[in-house]
CSV table of C-alpha atoms in Angstrom, one decimal:
chain,number,residue,atom,x,y,z
A,1,MET,CA,62.2,37.8,11.5
A,2,ASN,CA,59.3,40.0,9.9
A,3,ILE,CA,57.9,38.6,6.7
A,4,ASN,CA,57.5,42.6,5.8
A,5,HIS,CA,60.2,42.6,5.5
A,6,ILE,CA,61.1,39.2,3.3
A,7,ILE,CA,58.8,40.0,0.9
A,8,TRP,CA,59.6,44.0,0.3
A,9,ILE,CA,63.1,41.6,0.2
A,10,ILE,CA,62.0,40.0,-2.4
A,11,ILE,CA,59.8,42.2,-4.2
A,12,VAL,CA,62.6,44.5,-5.0
A,13,LEU,CA,64.3,40.9,-6.4
A,14,ILE,CA,62.1,40.7,-8.7
A,15,LEU,CA,61.1,44.0,-10.2
A,16,SER,CA,65.8,44.8,-10.7
A,17,ILE,CA,65.6,41.5,-12.0
A,18,LEU,CA,62.6,42.4,-14.1
A,19,GLN,CA,64.1,45.7,-15.0
A,20,THR,CA,67.2,44.1,-16.1
A,21,GLY,CA,66.3,40.3,-17.2
A,22,TRP,CA,64.1,41.5,-19.4
A,23,PRO,CA,64.6,44.7,-20.8
A,24,ASP,CA,63.0,44.5,-24.1
A,25,ILE,CA,59.2,43.4,-22.2
A,26,LEU,CA,59.6,47.0,-20.8
A,27,ARG,CA,60.9,48.8,-23.9
A,28,VAL,CA,58.9,51.8,-26.2
A,29,GLN,CA,61.2,52.8,-28.3
A,30,GLY,CA,64.3,52.1,-26.8
A,31,VAL,CA,63.1,53.7,-23.4
A,32,THR,CA,62.9,51.7,-20.2
A,33,PRO,CA,60.8,53.1,-16.5
A,34,ASP,CA,63.3,52.1,-13.9
A,35,LEU,CA,61.0,50.3,-11.8
A,36,GLY,CA,64.2,50.1,-9.5
A,37,LEU,CA,63.8,54.4,-8.8
A,38,ILE,CA,59.8,54.0,-8.4
A,39,MET,CA,60.5,51.4,-5.8
A,40,VAL,CA,63.0,53.7,-3.7
A,41,ILE,CA,60.8,56.8,-5.1
A,42,TYR,CA,57.2,54.0,-3.4
A,43,PHE,CA,59.3,53.4,-0.2
A,44,ALA,CA,60.1,56.2,0.7
A,45,LEU,CA,56.6,58.0,0.6
A,46,PHE,CA,55.6,55.2,2.9
A,47,TYR,CA,57.6,53.8,5.0
A,48,GLY,CA,60.2,56.4,5.6
A,49,GLU,CA,63.6,57.3,4.6
A,50,GLU,CA,65.8,53.9,6.2
A,51,ARG,CA,63.7,51.6,3.9
A,52,ALA,CA,64.6,54.2,0.6
A,53,MET,CA,67.8,54.1,1.6
A,54,PHE,CA,67.6,50.3,1.7
A,55,THR,CA,65.2,49.7,-0.7
A,56,GLY,CA,68.6,51.7,-3.4
A,57,LEU,CA,71.4,50.0,-1.7
A,58,PHE,CA,69.6,46.2,-2.8
A,59,ALA,CA,68.4,47.8,-5.9
A,60,GLY,CA,71.2,49.6,-7.1
A,61,ILE,CA,73.3,46.5,-6.3
A,62,TYR,CA,72.5,45.1,-8.8
A,63,GLN,CA,71.9,47.2,-11.6
A,64,ASP,CA,75.4,47.5,-10.7
A,65,ILE,CA,75.8,43.8,-10.5
A,66,ALA,CA,74.0,43.7,-14.3
A,67,SER,CA,75.1,46.8,-16.3
A,68,ASN,CA,78.7,48.0,-17.2
A,69,THR,CA,79.1,50.6,-14.9
A,70,PRO,CA,81.7,50.1,-11.9
A,71,LEU,CA,79.7,48.5,-8.9
A,72,GLY,CA,78.4,51.9,-6.5
A,73,HIS,CA,77.7,54.7,-9.4
A,74,HIS,CA,73.6,53.1,-9.4
A,75,ILE,CA,73.5,52.4,-5.1
A,76,LEU,CA,75.1,56.1,-4.4
A,77,CYS,CA,72.8,57.8,-6.8
A,78,LEU,CA,69.8,55.8,-5.8
A,79,VAL,CA,70.3,56.0,-2.1
A,80,ILE,CA,70.1,59.8,-1.9
A,81,THR,CA,67.2,59.8,-3.7
A,82,GLY,CA,65.6,57.9,-1.6
A,83,PHE,CA,67.0,60.0,1.3
A,84,ILE,CA,65.6,63.1,-0.3
A,85,PHE,CA,62.4,61.8,-0.7
A,86,GLY,CA,62.2,60.1,1.9
A,87,LYS,CA,62.6,63.5,4.4
A,88,LEU,CA,60.5,64.9,1.9
A,89,SER,CA,57.4,62.6,2.9
A,90,GLY,CA,56.5,64.0,5.8
A,91,ARG,CA,55.8,67.2,4.8
A,92,LEU,CA,54.0,66.3,1.2
A,93,ILE,CA,50.6,65.6,1.0
A,94,SER,CA,51.1,62.5,-2.0
A,95,GLU,CA,47.5,60.7,-1.9
A,96,HIS,CA,46.6,61.9,-5.4
A,97,PRO,CA,48.4,59.8,-8.5
A,98,ALA,CA,49.2,62.6,-10.1
A,99,ILE,CA,51.4,63.9,-7.6
A,100,LYS,CA,53.0,60.6,-7.2
A,101,SER,CA,54.2,60.1,-11.1
A,102,ALA,CA,55.2,64.3,-10.4
A,103,LEU,CA,57.8,63.3,-7.0
A,104,VAL,CA,58.6,60.3,-9.1
A,105,PHE,CA,59.5,62.2,-12.3
A,106,GLY,CA,61.7,64.4,-9.9
A,107,GLY,CA,63.1,61.8,-8.5
A,108,ALA,CA,63.6,60.2,-12.4
A,109,ILE,CA,65.5,63.7,-12.9
A,110,LEU,CA,67.6,63.8,-10.1
A,111,HIS,CA,69.1,60.5,-10.0
A,112,GLY,CA,69.4,61.1,-13.9
A,113,ILE,CA,71.7,63.8,-12.9
A,114,LEU,CA,73.8,62.6,-9.6
A,115,PHE,CA,74.3,59.4,-12.5
A,116,ASN,CA,75.4,61.9,-15.4
A,117,ILE,CA,77.8,63.8,-13.3
A,118,ILE,CA,79.7,61.3,-11.4
A,119,VAL,CA,79.7,59.5,-15.6
A,120,TYR,CA,81.3,63.0,-16.6
A,121,LEU,CA,83.8,62.7,-13.7
A,122,GLN,CA,85.1,60.0,-14.7
A,123,ASP,CA,84.8,60.7,-18.5
A,124,PRO,CA,84.9,64.0,-19.2
A,125,TYR,CA,84.3,64.1,-23.4
A,126,THR,CA,80.4,62.7,-23.0
A,127,ASN,CA,78.4,65.2,-23.1
A,128,PHE,CA,76.4,65.4,-20.9
A,129,THR,CA,73.6,68.1,-21.7
A,130,TYR,CA,72.5,65.5,-24.1
A,131,VAL,CA,72.2,62.0,-22.2
A,132,ILE,CA,70.2,63.9,-20.2
A,133,PHE,CA,68.3,65.3,-22.6
A,134,ILE,CA,68.4,61.7,-24.6
A,135,ASN,CA,68.5,59.3,-22.1
A,136,THR,CA,67.3,60.7,-18.5
A,137,VAL,CA,64.1,63.0,-19.2
A,138,PRO,CA,62.1,59.6,-21.4
A,139,SER,CA,63.0,57.4,-19.2
A,140,ALA,CA,61.9,60.4,-16.1
A,141,PHE,CA,58.7,60.1,-18.3
A,142,TYR,CA,58.2,56.9,-18.8
A,143,SER,CA,59.0,55.9,-15.5
A,144,ALA,CA,56.5,58.5,-14.5
A,145,LEU,CA,53.8,57.0,-16.3
A,146,MET,CA,54.8,53.3,-14.7
A,147,THR,CA,53.9,55.1,-11.3
A,148,PRO,CA,50.9,54.3,-10.5
A,149,PHE,CA,50.1,50.8,-11.6
A,150,VAL,CA,53.6,49.6,-10.3
A,151,PHE,CA,52.4,51.6,-6.4
A,152,TRP,CA,49.1,49.5,-6.7
A,153,LEU,CA,50.8,46.1,-7.3
A,154,LEU,CA,52.6,47.1,-4.3
A,155,GLN,CA,49.9,48.6,-2.3
A,156,GLN,CA,48.1,45.6,-2.7
A,157,ILE,CA,51.6,43.3,-2.1
A,158,PHE,CA,51.5,45.1,1.1
A,159,ARG,CA,48.3,45.7,2.4
A,160,PHE,CA,48.0,41.5,1.4
A,161,THR,CA,50.9,41.0,4.0
A,162,ASP,CA,49.9,43.7,6.4
A,163,PHE,CA,46.7,41.6,7.5
A,164,PHE,CA,49.4,38.4,7.0
A,165,SER,CA,50.9,39.2,9.6
A,166,ALA,CA,48.4,40.9,11.7
A,167,TYR,CA,47.5,36.6,12.9
A,168,SER,CA,50.7,35.8,12.8
A,169,PRO,CA,50.7,32.9,16.0
A,170,GLY,CA,53.5,35.1,17.6
A,171,LYS,CA,51.3,37.7,17.6
């Protein structure tokens, strides 16, 4: 197994645990960034839709288990978002940090709308627009602000593992 695959799974688990296990570290005014979504967009932009969808699967499983939602809500939303942004990544010039942040903001809005549609279909008495404006939009802004830092961290980690795997004895 390639070292990049092992590091990728470990990073997905660490950031998912950070998001769900220690939310007070990341919480600002009751809002937390969606690190799972940031990872999905990162892997969609730099590695394509397949890696993004698997990242969405792993991060979504952990988020569904750690939160009080039925299994599959986060998985479905993250996988769909990863697929869409993975398909778009070949058509976008996304080198500037502002563009990456805007893509994460758009992905967070898409993820929030999909998630809230699923919740609304299960419980039609919830106020859909209220939840979008109170939960989704602030989380999308915070996730967009965290994007350059998380992308930089992931690029440094995978640059190191690419260097490490290029000089492995098996090659």
